[in-house]
Amino acid sequence: MPKELPADSVGFITPQSLHFDEPLTLDCGRTLPNFDLTFETYGELNAERSNAVLVMHALSGNHHAAGYHDGDRKPGWWDACIGPGKPIDTNRFHVVCCNNLGGCHGSTGPLSTNPETGRPYGADFPVVTVRDWVRSQARLADRLGINRWAAVVGGSLGGMQALQWSIDFPDRCHAAVIIAAAPRLSAQNIGFNEVARQAIMSDPEFHGGRYAEYGVVPARGLALARMLGHITYLSDDAMGAKFGRSLRNGRLSFDFNVDFEVESYLRYQGQSFVGRFDANTYLLMTKALDYFDPAAEHGDELAAALARGRTRFLVVSFTSDWRFSPARSREIVRALLDRDREVVYSEIEAHQGHDAFLMPLPNYVNVFNAYMQGLAREVGA
Amino acid sequence: MSFLRPEFSIISEWIQPGSRVLDMGCGDGTLLGHLRDTRQVTGYGLEIAPDNIRRCVEAGISVIQTDLDAGLSDFEQDSFDYVLMTQTLQAVRYPERLLDEMLRIGRQGIVTFPNFAHWSLRLHLALRGRMPVSKALPDSWYNTPNIHLCTVRDFEELCQDKGIRILERTLCDDRYRAGLGARLLPNLMGAIALYRFKRH
């Protein structure tokens, strides 16, 4: 926690939780008899309930999108874009962000107790999909008394959820903001996810996902998965600028310990991730990514999936993002053009790779800000 | 942008109310906003400069960040009533290909460009022996975005070669006055050329 809160911070935040008793049937065919969702909110809901914005998190994110938890040194993962005067302006909007089902930060997931067995779900937690998440988020919206979101917003896997919202509940989204996302994963994307899963599942401490029962975690596997993921979130240029070939100790060691700064950084990223993330959740999140394909049930025509509703769209991509490249965002734009939908597409010149969506890059912030201000006027926020 | 506004009112009169319009190189969205407000058009702007994208968003214009030189394959055939390109034709890498694309995507095309055969430019080149600079062409040769300048005669010849039928033509001076001179001797007296055309 910084000594003094920045003026454009939403401040200290306490997460909330709601319990849902009505069973939720999932795409896999299984049913969650009940579930909890942990979430945070920032900014006031107006009397008309017209100014609510749903923010959805990516693979390793959670409900803590902005502000500070007591004792934390760093703010939430999208603090760059959420707060007073920021693109998602909490002076105008009421922001809701929940931890997704299958997550490991409070919402029902592999760490939760399975009511049928009295033990943690662990590997038994059902494989959830983006559609399942959207269904559960719609239940949350019902409970919060939010009939229609001013915007559903997300980057990466969060952007995919925003797209799914606009398809499944077009009447409940005034606008959808889809950043650094794709309409479906490519074979290369799925390949990276599979390597990450193999790293976790081949760790001797994985125990078929029942590692909790053995009192261990597949730390090496999860760290490897994170290291691999991290490389794909950065660009070659960004890694070059940050590390180059800098040596950790000024000279080559001629062994297999850390020589280069980049190795040290990746090891640190991997190890610190193990302390805050659950391996089974990582498996679930990567599967949700792989399975996401809203066009599949519409003859592979994304435009057909987007046939209903009048949701308007902001689609943003970043030039150096090779995990979800601008070409993938343009597939979404093209489908929206086919449907004659109101859409703004912005391709931000950035060298930071996929992670650019988390950063306060001026051109990105400016267009995001202008778009959200326009929405605020339209919905009376 | 203010000096372009007279051009916008000429274009606006060419456009049927309620049409669907694509504006290639839409700048800050002034023309599309004008057409939306006065002609009830719907459609999109294509633009490449980030500051213009932001201004379009502020004006409530549906703008798609696009490099016109990279082609327009995202757009279906005949998906617009009009495809507009104001003061942009001379700045693209492949003007001929873009004209084809305009008439693939739209039923009619509208372009405007500075006429390089205007007497003042001819005089400038003839007397000073240097690349002409004028109100319509304010940049020097080394920093101008205009890499494919043409004349009225050049453009009409290209249209003829490509089987493009010119439906309407207006030549005016650099203050957008369509005087007798520009009507009688368009290639000599017209500073700005405006065309509406379609496929034969």
Coordinates of C-alpha atoms in Angstrom, one line a residue:
Chain A
M1 CA 0.0 0.0 0.0
P2 CA 1.5 3.4 -0.9
K3 CA 1.9 6.0 1.9
E4 CA -0.7 8.2 0.3
L5 CA -3.4 7.1 -2.0
P6 CA -3.2 8.6 -5.5
A7 CA -6.0 11.1 -6.2
D8 CA -7.3 9.0 -9.1
S9 CA -7.5 5.8 -7.1
V10 CA -10.8 4.3 -6.0
G11 CA -9.2 3.9 -2.6
F12 CA -9.4 1.0 -0.2
I13 CA -11.7 -1.7 -1.3
T14 CA -13.3 -4.6 0.6
P15 CA -14.5 -7.5 -1.6
Q16 CA -18.0 -8.7 -1.3
S17 CA -19.6 -12.1 -1.7
L18 CA -23.0 -13.4 -2.6
H19 CA -24.4 -16.9 -2.4
F20 CA -26.6 -18.3 -5.1
D21 CA -28.9 -21.1 -4.1
E22 CA -30.5 -21.9 -7.5
P23 CA -28.5 -24.6 -9.3
L24 CA -26.5 -23.6 -12.3
T25 CA -26.4 -26.0 -15.2
L26 CA -23.2 -25.8 -17.1
D27 CA -22.3 -26.4 -20.8
C28 CA -20.5 -29.6 -19.8
G29 CA -23.9 -31.0 -18.7
R30 CA -23.1 -31.0 -14.9
T31 CA -24.8 -28.8 -12.5
L32 CA -23.4 -26.7 -9.6
P33 CA -26.1 -27.1 -6.9
N34 CA -25.2 -23.7 -5.5
F35 CA -22.3 -21.3 -5.8
D36 CA -20.7 -18.1 -4.4
L37 CA -19.4 -15.2 -6.4
T38 CA -16.8 -12.8 -4.9
F39 CA -16.8 -9.4 -6.4
E40 CA -15.9 -5.7 -5.9
T41 CA -17.7 -2.6 -6.9
Y42 CA -16.4 1.0 -7.4
G43 CA -18.4 4.1 -7.9
E44 CA -22.1 4.7 -7.0
L45 CA -25.0 3.1 -8.8
N46 CA -27.3 5.9 -9.9
A47 CA -31.0 6.0 -9.1
E48 CA -32.0 4.9 -12.6
R49 CA -29.5 2.0 -12.3
S50 CA -28.3 2.9 -15.8
N51 CA -24.6 3.5 -15.1
A52 CA -23.3 0.0 -14.2
V53 CA -20.3 -1.4 -16.0
L54 CA -19.3 -5.0 -15.8
V55 CA -15.5 -5.6 -15.9
M56 CA -14.4 -9.1 -16.6
H57 CA -11.0 -10.5 -15.9
A58 CA -8.5 -12.5 -17.9
L59 CA -6.8 -15.8 -17.3
S60 CA -4.9 -15.0 -14.1
G61 CA -7.0 -12.1 -12.9
N62 CA -9.7 -11.8 -10.3
H63 CA -12.3 -9.5 -8.9
H64 CA -9.7 -7.1 -7.6
A65 CA -9.5 -4.8 -10.6
A66 CA -8.9 -1.4 -9.0
G67 CA -7.9 0.3 -5.7
Y68 CA -6.1 -1.2 -2.8
H69 CA -6.7 -4.0 -0.4
D70 CA -5.5 -3.3 3.1
G71 CA -1.8 -4.0 3.4
D72 CA -1.3 -4.4 -0.4
R73 CA 1.6 -2.6 -2.1
K74 CA 0.1 -2.7 -5.6
P75 CA -3.4 -1.8 -6.7
G76 CA -5.8 -4.0 -8.6
W77 CA -4.9 -5.4 -12.0
W78 CA -6.7 -2.7 -14.1
D79 CA -6.1 0.3 -11.9
A80 CA -4.7 2.1 -14.9
C81 CA -8.2 2.2 -16.5
I82 CA -10.6 2.3 -13.5
G83 CA -10.9 5.2 -11.2
P84 CA -11.9 8.9 -10.9
G85 CA -11.1 10.5 -14.3
K86 CA -9.8 7.3 -15.8
P87 CA -11.5 5.7 -18.9
I88 CA -13.9 3.7 -16.7
D89 CA -14.6 6.8 -14.7
T90 CA -15.9 5.9 -11.2
N91 CA -17.3 9.4 -10.8
R92 CA -19.8 8.5 -13.5
F93 CA -20.0 4.7 -13.6
H94 CA -20.7 2.0 -11.0
V95 CA -18.2 -0.8 -11.8
V96 CA -18.7 -4.4 -10.9
C97 CA -16.0 -7.0 -11.3
C98 CA -16.4 -10.6 -10.1
N99 CA -14.0 -13.5 -9.7
N100 CA -15.1 -16.1 -12.3
L101 CA -16.5 -19.5 -11.4
G102 CA -13.6 -22.0 -11.2
G103 CA -11.4 -19.2 -9.8
C104 CA -9.3 -19.3 -6.7
H105 CA -9.9 -16.0 -5.1
G106 CA -13.3 -16.4 -3.4
S107 CA -15.8 -17.5 -6.0
T108 CA -16.7 -21.2 -6.1
G109 CA -13.9 -23.1 -7.6
P110 CA -11.5 -26.1 -7.1
L111 CA -10.6 -24.8 -3.7
S112 CA -14.2 -24.7 -2.5
T113 CA -15.9 -27.6 -0.7
N114 CA -18.0 -29.9 -2.9
P115 CA -21.4 -30.1 -1.1
E116 CA -21.8 -33.6 -2.3
T117 CA -18.6 -35.0 -0.8
G118 CA -17.7 -32.5 1.9
R119 CA -14.2 -32.2 0.5
P120 CA -12.6 -29.7 -1.8
Y121 CA -13.6 -30.0 -5.4
G122 CA -10.0 -30.1 -6.6
A123 CA -9.8 -31.9 -9.9
D124 CA -13.6 -32.7 -9.7
F125 CA -14.6 -29.1 -10.4
P126 CA -16.5 -29.1 -13.7
V127 CA -14.9 -27.6 -16.7
V128 CA -16.5 -24.2 -17.1
T129 CA -17.0 -22.2 -20.3
V130 CA -17.2 -18.5 -21.1
R131 CA -20.9 -19.0 -21.5
D132 CA -21.2 -20.5 -18.0
W133 CA -19.4 -17.4 -16.7
V134 CA -21.7 -15.1 -18.5
R135 CA -24.7 -17.0 -17.1
S136 CA -23.4 -16.7 -13.6
Q137 CA -22.6 -13.0 -14.1
A138 CA -26.2 -12.5 -15.3
R139 CA -27.4 -14.0 -12.0
L140 CA -25.1 -11.6 -10.1
A141 CA -26.5 -8.7 -12.2
D142 CA -30.1 -9.8 -11.2
R143 CA -29.2 -9.9 -7.5
L144 CA -27.6 -6.4 -7.8
G145 CA -30.7 -5.1 -9.5
I146 CA -28.8 -4.3 -12.7
N147 CA -31.1 -5.0 -15.6
R148 CA -28.9 -3.5 -18.3
W149 CA -25.2 -2.8 -18.2
A150 CA -24.0 0.5 -19.7
A151 CA -21.1 -1.5 -20.9
V152 CA -19.6 -5.0 -20.5
V153 CA -15.8 -4.5 -20.7
G154 CA -12.8 -6.8 -20.7
G155 CA -9.4 -7.4 -22.1
S156 CA -8.1 -10.8 -23.4
L157 CA -10.3 -13.6 -22.0
G158 CA -12.3 -10.7 -20.4
G159 CA -13.0 -9.4 -23.8
M160 CA -14.2 -12.8 -24.9
Q161 CA -16.7 -12.7 -22.0
A162 CA -17.8 -9.2 -23.2
L163 CA -18.4 -10.6 -26.7
Q164 CA -20.3 -13.6 -25.2
W165 CA -22.5 -11.2 -23.2
S166 CA -23.4 -9.3 -26.3
I167 CA -24.4 -12.5 -28.0
D168 CA -26.3 -14.2 -25.1
F169 CA -27.8 -11.1 -23.5
P170 CA -27.8 -8.4 -26.2
D171 CA -30.7 -6.5 -24.5
R172 CA -28.8 -6.3 -21.3
C173 CA -25.7 -4.6 -22.8
H174 CA -25.9 -1.1 -24.1
A175 CA -22.2 -1.4 -25.2
A176 CA -19.5 -4.0 -25.3
V177 CA -15.8 -3.1 -25.0
I178 CA -13.6 -5.9 -26.4
I179 CA -9.9 -5.3 -25.9
A180 CA -7.0 -7.5 -27.1
A181 CA -9.3 -10.4 -27.7
A182 CA -10.1 -12.9 -30.4
P183 CA -13.4 -14.5 -31.6
R184 CA -11.8 -18.0 -31.0
L185 CA -8.3 -19.3 -30.3
S186 CA -6.0 -20.4 -33.1
A187 CA -4.2 -23.7 -33.1
Q188 CA -1.1 -21.8 -32.0
N189 CA -3.0 -20.3 -29.0
I190 CA -4.4 -23.7 -28.0
G191 CA -0.9 -25.2 -28.4
F192 CA 0.5 -22.7 -25.8
N193 CA -2.3 -23.6 -23.4
E194 CA -1.7 -27.3 -23.9
V195 CA 2.0 -26.9 -23.0
A196 CA 1.0 -24.9 -19.9
R197 CA -1.4 -27.7 -18.9
Q198 CA 1.2 -30.4 -19.5
A199 CA 3.7 -28.5 -17.4
I200 CA 1.2 -28.6 -14.5
M201 CA -0.1 -32.1 -15.0
S202 CA 3.3 -33.7 -15.4
D203 CA 4.5 -32.2 -12.2
P204 CA 4.9 -35.2 -9.8
E205 CA 3.1 -33.2 -7.1
F206 CA 0.0 -32.8 -9.3
H207 CA -1.5 -36.2 -8.2
G208 CA -4.2 -36.1 -10.8
G209 CA -5.4 -32.7 -9.5
R210 CA -5.8 -34.0 -5.9
Y211 CA -2.6 -32.4 -4.6
A212 CA -4.5 -30.7 -1.8
E213 CA -5.2 -34.1 -0.3
Y214 CA -1.5 -34.7 -0.2
G215 CA -0.7 -31.4 1.3
V216 CA 1.4 -30.3 -1.7
V217 CA 1.0 -28.0 -4.8
P218 CA 2.5 -28.7 -8.3
A219 CA 4.6 -25.6 -7.8
R220 CA 7.2 -26.3 -10.6
G221 CA 4.5 -27.1 -13.1
L222 CA 2.4 -24.0 -12.3
A223 CA 5.5 -21.8 -12.4
L224 CA 6.5 -23.2 -15.8
A225 CA 3.0 -22.6 -17.1
R226 CA 3.2 -19.0 -15.9
M227 CA 6.7 -18.5 -17.4
L228 CA 5.5 -19.7 -20.8
G229 CA 2.4 -17.6 -20.6
H230 CA 4.4 -14.5 -19.6
I231 CA 6.6 -14.8 -22.7
T232 CA 3.5 -14.9 -24.9
Y233 CA 2.1 -11.7 -23.2
L234 CA 5.2 -9.7 -24.1
S235 CA 6.6 -8.8 -27.5
D236 CA 10.2 -9.6 -28.6
D237 CA 10.8 -5.8 -28.6
A238 CA 9.4 -5.4 -25.1
M239 CA 11.6 -8.2 -23.7
G240 CA 14.5 -6.8 -25.6
A241 CA 14.0 -3.3 -24.2
K242 CA 13.5 -4.6 -20.6
F243 CA 16.3 -7.2 -20.4
G244 CA 18.2 -7.4 -23.7
R245 CA 21.0 -9.9 -23.0
S246 CA 21.9 -8.4 -19.6
L247 CA 23.7 -10.8 -17.3
R248 CA 22.6 -11.3 -13.8
N249 CA 26.2 -11.5 -12.4
G250 CA 28.1 -9.7 -15.1
R251 CA 29.6 -12.9 -16.6
L252 CA 28.6 -16.2 -18.0
S253 CA 28.5 -19.0 -15.4
F254 CA 29.0 -22.0 -17.7
D255 CA 26.5 -24.0 -15.9
F256 CA 22.7 -24.2 -15.9
N257 CA 21.9 -21.6 -13.3
V258 CA 20.6 -18.2 -14.1
D259 CA 22.9 -16.3 -16.5
F260 CA 20.6 -13.7 -18.1
E261 CA 18.3 -11.2 -16.4
V262 CA 15.3 -12.5 -18.4
E263 CA 15.8 -15.9 -16.9
S264 CA 15.8 -14.5 -13.4
Y265 CA 12.7 -12.4 -14.2
L266 CA 10.7 -15.4 -15.6
R267 CA 11.7 -17.6 -12.6
Y268 CA 10.6 -14.9 -10.2
Q269 CA 7.3 -14.4 -12.1
G270 CA 6.7 -18.2 -12.1
Q271 CA 7.5 -18.6 -8.4
S272 CA 5.5 -15.6 -7.2
F273 CA 2.5 -16.8 -9.2
V274 CA 2.5 -20.1 -7.3
G275 CA 1.8 -18.3 -4.1
R276 CA -1.3 -16.6 -5.4
F277 CA -2.8 -19.0 -7.9
D278 CA -4.3 -22.5 -7.9
A279 CA -3.1 -25.0 -10.5
N280 CA -6.6 -26.5 -11.1
T281 CA -7.9 -23.0 -11.7
Y282 CA -5.2 -22.5 -14.3
L283 CA -6.2 -25.7 -16.1
L284 CA -9.9 -24.6 -16.0
M285 CA -9.1 -21.1 -17.3
T286 CA -7.0 -22.3 -20.2
K287 CA -9.8 -24.8 -21.2
A288 CA -12.4 -22.0 -21.1
L289 CA -10.1 -20.1 -23.5
D290 CA -9.7 -23.1 -25.8
Y291 CA -13.4 -23.9 -25.9
F292 CA -14.5 -20.3 -26.6
D293 CA -16.0 -20.2 -30.1
P294 CA -19.4 -18.4 -30.3
A295 CA -19.5 -18.8 -34.0
A296 CA -19.4 -22.6 -33.8
E297 CA -23.1 -23.0 -33.3
H298 CA -23.9 -20.6 -36.0
G299 CA -22.2 -22.4 -38.9
D300 CA -18.9 -20.8 -38.1
E301 CA -20.3 -17.4 -39.0
L302 CA -19.5 -14.9 -36.2
A303 CA -21.8 -12.5 -37.9
A304 CA -24.7 -14.9 -37.5
A305 CA -23.9 -15.2 -33.8
L306 CA -24.2 -11.4 -33.6
A307 CA -27.6 -11.3 -35.3
R308 CA -29.6 -10.1 -32.4
G309 CA -29.7 -6.8 -30.5
R310 CA -28.4 -3.3 -30.9
T311 CA -25.3 -3.4 -28.6
R312 CA -22.6 -1.1 -29.8
F313 CA -19.0 -2.0 -29.7
L314 CA -15.5 -0.7 -29.1
V315 CA -12.9 -3.1 -30.3
V316 CA -9.2 -2.4 -29.5
S317 CA -6.1 -4.2 -30.4
F318 CA -2.3 -3.6 -30.1
T319 CA 0.1 -3.8 -32.9
S320 CA 2.7 -5.9 -31.1
D321 CA 0.2 -8.3 -29.6
W322 CA 1.0 -11.6 -31.2
R323 CA -1.0 -13.7 -28.7
F324 CA -4.2 -12.1 -29.9
S325 CA -3.1 -10.1 -32.9
P326 CA -4.9 -7.1 -34.5
A327 CA -6.0 -9.5 -37.3
R328 CA -8.0 -11.4 -34.7
S329 CA -9.8 -8.3 -33.5
R330 CA -10.5 -7.4 -37.1
E331 CA -12.4 -10.7 -37.4
I332 CA -14.7 -9.4 -34.7
V333 CA -15.0 -6.0 -36.4
R334 CA -15.7 -7.6 -39.8
A335 CA -18.6 -9.6 -38.3
L336 CA -20.0 -6.4 -36.8
L337 CA -19.7 -4.6 -40.1
D338 CA -21.6 -7.5 -41.8
R339 CA -24.3 -6.9 -39.2
D340 CA -24.3 -3.2 -39.7
R341 CA -23.6 -2.6 -36.0
E342 CA -22.2 0.6 -34.5
V343 CA -18.6 -0.1 -33.9
V344 CA -15.4 1.7 -33.3
Y345 CA -12.1 -0.1 -34.0
S346 CA -8.8 1.2 -32.8
E347 CA -5.5 -0.4 -33.4
I348 CA -3.0 1.0 -30.9
E349 CA 0.6 1.3 -31.9
A350 CA 2.4 -0.3 -28.9
H351 CA 5.5 -2.4 -28.4
Q352 CA 4.4 -4.0 -25.1
G353 CA 2.7 -7.0 -26.7
H354 CA -0.5 -8.5 -25.3
D355 CA 0.0 -6.9 -21.8
A356 CA -0.4 -3.5 -23.4
F357 CA -4.1 -3.6 -22.6
L358 CA -3.2 -3.3 -18.9
M359 CA -1.1 -0.2 -19.4
P360 CA -2.0 3.5 -19.5
L361 CA -0.8 4.1 -23.1
P362 CA -1.9 7.6 -24.2
N363 CA -3.6 6.7 -27.5
Y364 CA -5.3 3.8 -25.9
V365 CA -6.5 5.7 -22.8
N366 CA -7.6 8.6 -25.0
V367 CA -9.9 6.6 -27.3
F368 CA -11.1 4.4 -24.4
N369 CA -11.9 7.5 -22.4
A370 CA -13.7 9.3 -25.3
Y371 CA -15.8 6.2 -25.9
M372 CA -16.8 5.7 -22.3
Q373 CA -17.6 9.4 -21.9
G374 CA -19.9 9.0 -24.9
L375 CA -21.6 6.1 -23.3
A376 CA -21.9 8.0 -20.0
R377 CA -23.9 10.7 -21.9
E378 CA -26.1 8.1 -23.6
V379 CA -27.0 6.2 -20.5
G380 CA -27.3 9.3 -18.3
A381 CA -24.4 8.4 -16.1
Chain B
M1 CA -10.7 21.3 -41.2
S2 CA -12.8 24.4 -41.5
F3 CA -11.6 25.3 -45.1
L4 CA -13.0 21.9 -46.3
R5 CA -16.5 22.7 -45.1
P6 CA -17.8 24.2 -48.4
E7 CA -16.8 21.0 -50.1
F8 CA -18.9 19.1 -47.6
S9 CA -22.0 21.0 -48.4
I10 CA -21.5 20.3 -52.1
I11 CA -21.1 16.5 -51.4
S12 CA -24.0 16.6 -49.0
E13 CA -26.3 17.8 -51.9
W14 CA -25.2 14.8 -54.0
I15 CA -26.3 12.3 -51.3
Q16 CA -29.8 10.8 -51.0
P17 CA -31.2 11.2 -47.5
G18 CA -31.1 8.0 -45.4
S19 CA -28.2 6.4 -47.4
R20 CA -25.5 4.2 -46.2
V21 CA -22.1 5.8 -46.6
L22 CA -18.5 4.8 -46.2
D23 CA -16.0 7.7 -45.8
M24 CA -12.5 6.6 -46.6
G25 CA -10.0 8.8 -44.8
C26 CA -12.7 10.4 -42.7
G27 CA -10.4 12.7 -40.7
D28 CA -12.1 13.9 -37.5
G29 CA -15.5 12.8 -38.8
T30 CA -16.8 16.2 -39.7
L31 CA -18.2 15.1 -43.0
L32 CA -19.9 12.0 -41.6
G33 CA -21.3 14.0 -38.7
H34 CA -22.6 16.6 -41.1
L35 CA -24.2 13.9 -43.3
R36 CA -25.7 12.2 -40.3
D37 CA -27.2 15.4 -39.0
T38 CA -28.4 16.8 -42.4
R39 CA -29.0 13.7 -44.5
Q40 CA -29.7 11.0 -41.9
V41 CA -27.0 8.8 -43.3
T42 CA -25.6 5.8 -41.5
G43 CA -22.2 4.3 -42.1
Y44 CA -18.6 4.2 -41.1
G45 CA -15.5 6.2 -41.4
L46 CA -12.1 4.8 -42.1
E47 CA -9.1 6.6 -40.7
I48 CA -5.5 5.9 -39.7
A49 CA -4.4 8.7 -37.4
P50 CA -5.0 8.1 -33.7
D51 CA -5.9 11.7 -32.9
N52 CA -8.6 11.6 -35.6
I53 CA -9.9 8.3 -34.3
R54 CA -10.3 9.9 -30.9
R55 CA -12.1 13.0 -32.4
C56 CA -14.4 10.7 -34.4
V57 CA -15.3 8.8 -31.2
E58 CA -16.0 12.1 -29.5
A59 CA -18.3 13.0 -32.3
G60 CA -20.1 9.7 -32.0
I61 CA -18.9 8.5 -35.4
S62 CA -18.4 4.8 -36.0
V63 CA -14.8 4.8 -37.1
I64 CA -12.6 1.8 -38.1
Q65 CA -8.9 2.3 -37.9
T66 CA -7.7 1.2 -41.3
D67 CA -4.7 1.6 -43.5
L68 CA -6.3 2.2 -46.9
D69 CA -3.1 1.1 -48.6
A70 CA -3.6 -2.4 -47.0
G71 CA -6.9 -2.9 -48.9
L72 CA -10.5 -3.1 -47.9
S73 CA -11.2 -6.8 -47.9
D74 CA -13.3 -6.4 -44.6
F75 CA -16.1 -4.9 -46.6
E76 CA -18.6 -6.8 -48.7
Q77 CA -19.5 -6.0 -52.3
D78 CA -22.3 -3.4 -52.6
S79 CA -22.5 -2.8 -48.9
F80 CA -22.8 1.0 -49.2
D81 CA -24.8 3.4 -51.3
Y82 CA -21.9 5.8 -51.5
V83 CA -18.2 5.5 -50.8
L84 CA -16.5 8.8 -50.3
M85 CA -12.9 9.8 -50.5
T86 CA -12.3 13.5 -49.9
Q87 CA -8.8 14.9 -50.5
T88 CA -7.4 11.5 -50.0
L89 CA -7.0 9.9 -53.5
Q90 CA -3.8 11.7 -54.1
A91 CA -2.3 10.5 -50.8
V92 CA -2.8 6.7 -51.2
R93 CA -0.3 4.3 -52.6
Y94 CA -2.6 2.6 -55.1
P95 CA -5.3 5.1 -56.3
E96 CA -6.4 2.9 -59.2
R97 CA -6.9 -0.1 -57.0
L98 CA -8.8 2.0 -54.4
L99 CA -11.1 3.3 -57.1
D100 CA -11.9 -0.3 -58.0
E101 CA -12.5 -1.1 -54.3
M102 CA -14.8 2.0 -53.9
L103 CA -17.0 0.7 -56.7
R104 CA -16.9 -2.9 -55.4
I105 CA -18.0 -1.9 -52.0
G106 CA -20.3 1.0 -53.0
R107 CA -22.9 1.6 -55.7
Q108 CA -21.5 5.1 -56.3
G109 CA -18.2 6.8 -55.5
I110 CA -17.5 10.4 -54.7
V111 CA -14.0 11.7 -54.7
T112 CA -12.5 15.2 -54.4
F113 CA -8.9 16.1 -55.1
P114 CA -6.8 19.2 -55.9
N115 CA -6.4 19.7 -59.6
F116 CA -2.7 19.8 -60.4
A117 CA -3.3 21.5 -63.7
H118 CA -4.8 24.6 -62.2
W119 CA -3.3 27.7 -63.8
S120 CA -1.6 28.9 -60.6
L121 CA 0.2 25.7 -60.2
R122 CA 1.2 25.6 -63.8
L123 CA 2.5 29.2 -63.5
H124 CA 4.3 28.4 -60.3
L125 CA 6.2 25.5 -61.9
A126 CA 6.8 27.3 -65.2
L127 CA 8.1 30.5 -63.7
R128 CA 9.8 29.4 -60.6
G129 CA 10.8 25.9 -61.7
R130 CA 9.8 24.5 -58.3
M131 CA 7.2 22.1 -57.1
P132 CA 4.0 24.2 -56.7
V133 CA 2.7 25.0 -53.2
S134 CA -0.8 26.5 -52.9
K135 CA -3.7 26.8 -50.5
A136 CA -5.0 23.4 -51.6
L137 CA -1.5 21.9 -51.6
P138 CA 0.3 23.5 -48.7
D139 CA 3.2 21.0 -48.2
S140 CA 6.6 20.9 -49.7
W141 CA 7.6 18.0 -52.0
Y142 CA 9.6 16.3 -49.3
N143 CA 7.0 16.2 -46.6
T144 CA 3.7 16.1 -48.6
P145 CA 1.4 13.2 -48.1
N146 CA 0.3 13.7 -51.7
I147 CA 2.2 11.1 -53.7
H148 CA -0.2 10.7 -56.6
L149 CA -1.3 14.1 -57.7
C150 CA -3.3 14.2 -60.9
T151 CA -5.3 16.6 -63.1
V152 CA -8.9 16.8 -64.1
R153 CA -7.9 15.4 -67.5
D154 CA -5.8 12.6 -66.0
F155 CA -8.7 11.5 -63.7
E156 CA -11.3 11.5 -66.4
E157 CA -9.0 9.6 -68.7
L158 CA -8.5 6.9 -66.0
C159 CA -12.3 6.8 -65.5
Q160 CA -12.8 6.2 -69.2
D161 CA -10.1 3.5 -69.3
K162 CA -11.7 1.7 -66.3
G163 CA -15.3 2.0 -67.6
I164 CA -16.2 4.3 -64.8
R165 CA -19.2 6.6 -65.6
I166 CA -19.0 10.1 -64.2
L167 CA -22.4 11.2 -63.0
E168 CA -21.6 14.6 -61.8
R169 CA -18.6 16.9 -61.8
T170 CA -18.0 20.2 -60.0
L171 CA -14.9 22.3 -60.4
C172 CA -14.3 25.3 -58.1
D173 CA -11.6 27.6 -57.0
D174 CA -9.8 27.2 -53.8
R175 CA -12.6 29.0 -52.0
Y176 CA -15.1 26.6 -53.4
R177 CA -16.7 29.1 -55.7
A178 CA -17.9 27.4 -59.0
G179 CA -17.3 30.3 -61.3
L180 CA -17.7 30.6 -65.1
G181 CA -14.0 30.0 -65.7
A182 CA -14.0 26.7 -63.9
R183 CA -17.0 25.7 -65.9
L184 CA -15.6 26.6 -69.3
L185 CA -12.0 25.6 -68.7
P186 CA -12.1 23.1 -65.9
N187 CA -8.6 21.8 -66.2
L188 CA -7.1 25.2 -66.2
M189 CA -9.4 27.2 -63.9
G190 CA -10.5 24.6 -61.4
A191 CA -8.5 24.3 -58.2
I192 CA -10.6 21.6 -56.5
A193 CA -12.3 18.8 -58.4
L194 CA -15.4 16.9 -57.1
Y195 CA -16.7 13.9 -58.9
R196 CA -19.6 11.5 -58.4
F197 CA -19.4 8.3 -60.4
K198 CA -20.5 4.7 -60.8
R199 CA -19.7 1.6 -62.7
H200 CA -20.8 1.5 -66.3

